[in-house]
Amino acid sequence: MKVVVENKIPFLADWLDSLGGVEVISLPPDEINRATVSQCDALMVRTRTRCDAALLQESKVKFI
């Protein structure tokens, strides 16, 4: 599983990484875009990150 994690969420990336079997990509909010989420299965973001059709178009994201 590949997960994009907003780097402003404390401890989340480390916790997910400790689970094993999860590829964690920790990014600042302004770098979360169509290119960075296109091959990801999940997004872990705050409410400030806009998750709309433009972001998710043609992505594999199944969980936000």
Coordinates of N, CA and C in Angstrom, one line a residue:
M1 N 0.9 -1.2 0.0 CA 0.0 0.0 0.0 C 0.9 1.2 0.0
K2 N 0.5 2.2 -0.8 CA 1.3 3.5 -0.9 C 0.4 4.6 -0.4
V3 N 0.9 5.4 0.6 CA 0.1 6.4 1.2 C 0.8 7.7 1.2
V4 N 0.1 8.8 0.7 CA 0.7 10.1 0.8 C 0.2 10.7 2.1
V5 N 1.1 11.2 2.9 CA 0.8 11.8 4.2 C 1.3 13.3 4.2
E6 N 0.4 14.2 4.6 CA 0.8 15.6 4.8 C 1.7 15.7 5.9
N7 N 2.9 16.3 5.7 CA 3.9 16.4 6.7 C 3.6 17.3 7.9
K8 N 2.5 17.9 7.9 CA 2.1 18.8 9.0 C 1.3 18.0 10.1
I9 N 1.1 16.7 9.8 CA 0.4 15.9 10.8 C 1.4 15.2 11.7
P10 N 1.6 15.5 12.9 CA 2.6 15.0 13.8 C 2.5 13.5 13.9
F11 N 3.7 12.8 13.9 CA 3.8 11.4 14.2 C 3.2 10.4 13.2
L12 N 2.3 10.9 12.3 CA 1.6 9.9 11.4 C 2.5 9.1 10.5
A13 N 3.4 9.8 9.8 CA 4.2 9.1 8.9 C 5.1 8.0 9.6
D14 N 5.6 8.3 10.8 CA 6.4 7.4 11.5 C 5.5 6.2 12.0
W15 N 4.3 6.5 12.4 CA 3.4 5.4 12.8 C 3.1 4.5 11.7
L16 N 2.7 5.0 10.6 CA 2.4 4.2 9.4 C 3.6 3.4 8.9
D17 N 4.8 4.0 9.0 CA 6.0 3.3 8.6 C 6.2 2.1 9.5
S18 N 5.9 2.2 10.8 CA 6.2 1.2 11.7 C 5.2 0.0 11.5
L19 N 4.2 0.1 10.8 CA 3.2 -1.0 10.5 C 3.8 -2.0 9.6
G20 N 4.7 -1.6 8.7 CA 5.3 -2.5 7.7 C 4.3 -2.7 6.6
G21 N 4.8 -2.9 5.4 CA 4.0 -3.1 4.2 C 3.3 -1.8 3.7
V22 N 3.7 -0.7 4.3 CA 3.1 0.6 3.9 C 4.3 1.5 3.4
E23 N 4.2 1.9 2.1 CA 5.1 2.9 1.6 C 4.6 4.3 1.9
V24 N 5.3 5.0 2.7 CA 4.8 6.3 3.1 C 5.6 7.4 2.4
I25 N 4.8 8.3 1.8 CA 5.4 9.5 1.1 C 4.9 10.7 1.9
S26 N 5.8 11.4 2.6 CA 5.5 12.5 3.4 C 5.8 13.8 2.6
L27 N 4.8 14.6 2.4 CA 4.9 15.8 1.6 C 4.3 17.0 2.3
P28 N 4.9 18.2 2.0 CA 4.2 19.4 2.4 C 2.9 19.6 1.6
P29 N 2.0 20.3 2.1 CA 0.7 20.5 1.5 C 0.7 21.0 0.0
D30 N 1.6 21.9 -0.2 CA 1.7 22.5 -1.6 C 2.3 21.5 -2.6
E31 N 2.8 20.4 -2.2 CA 3.4 19.4 -3.1 C 2.4 18.2 -3.3
I32 N 1.3 18.2 -2.7 CA 0.3 17.2 -2.9 C -0.5 17.6 -4.1
N33 N -0.3 16.9 -5.2 CA -1.0 17.2 -6.5 C -1.2 16.0 -7.3
R34 N -1.8 16.1 -8.5 CA -2.2 14.9 -9.3 C -1.0 14.0 -9.5
A35 N 0.2 14.6 -9.8 CA 1.3 13.7 -10.0 C 1.8 12.9 -8.8
T36 N 1.7 13.5 -7.6 CA 2.1 12.8 -6.4 C 1.1 11.8 -5.9
V37 N -0.1 12.0 -6.2 CA -1.1 11.0 -5.7 C -1.6 10.0 -6.8
S38 N -1.1 10.1 -8.0 CA -1.6 9.3 -9.1 C -1.4 7.8 -8.8
Q39 N -0.4 7.4 -8.2 CA -0.2 5.9 -7.9 C -0.4 5.5 -6.5
C40 N -1.0 6.4 -5.7 CA -1.2 6.1 -4.3 C -2.6 5.5 -4.0
D41 N -2.6 4.7 -2.9 CA -3.9 4.1 -2.5 C -4.7 4.9 -1.5
A42 N -4.0 5.8 -0.8 CA -4.6 6.5 0.3 C -4.0 7.9 0.5
L43 N -4.8 8.9 1.0 CA -4.3 10.2 1.3 C -4.6 10.4 2.8
M44 N -3.6 10.9 3.5 CA -3.8 11.3 4.9 C -3.5 12.8 5.0
V45 N -4.5 13.6 4.9 CA -4.3 15.1 4.9 C -5.2 15.8 5.9
R46 N -4.9 17.1 6.1 CA -5.8 17.9 6.9 C -6.9 18.5 6.0
T47 N -7.8 19.2 6.7 CA -8.9 19.8 5.9 C -8.4 21.0 5.0
R48 N -7.2 21.4 5.2 CA -6.7 22.5 4.3 C -6.3 22.1 2.9
T49 N -6.1 20.8 2.8 CA -5.7 20.2 1.5 C -7.0 19.9 0.7
R50 N -7.1 20.5 -0.4 CA -8.3 20.3 -1.2 C -8.3 19.0 -2.0
C51 N -9.2 18.1 -1.7 CA -9.3 16.8 -2.3 C -10.5 16.8 -3.2
D52 N -10.3 17.2 -4.4 CA -11.5 17.3 -5.4 C -11.2 16.4 -6.6
A53 N -12.1 16.5 -7.5 CA -12.0 15.7 -8.8 C -10.7 16.0 -9.5
A54 N -10.3 17.3 -9.5 CA -9.1 17.6 -10.2 C -7.8 16.9 -9.6
L55 N -7.8 16.8 -8.3 CA -6.7 16.1 -7.6 C -6.7 14.6 -7.8
L56 N -7.9 14.0 -7.8 CA -8.1 12.6 -7.8 C -8.3 12.0 -9.1
Q57 N -8.4 12.8 -10.2 CA -8.7 12.3 -11.5 C -7.6 11.3 -11.9
E58 N -8.0 10.1 -12.4 CA -7.1 9.0 -12.8 C -6.2 8.5 -11.8
S59 N -6.5 8.7 -10.5 CA -5.6 8.2 -9.4 C -6.2 6.8 -8.9
K60 N -5.4 6.1 -8.1 CA -5.9 4.9 -7.5 C -6.4 5.1 -6.1
V61 N -6.5 6.3 -5.6 CA -6.9 6.6 -4.3 C -8.2 6.0 -3.9
K62 N -8.3 5.3 -2.8 CA -9.5 4.7 -2.4 C -9.9 5.2 -1.0
F63 N -9.0 5.9 -0.3 CA -9.3 6.3 1.1 C -8.6 7.7 1.3
I64 N -9.4 8.6 1.8 CA -8.9 10.0 2.2 C -9.2 10.2 3.7

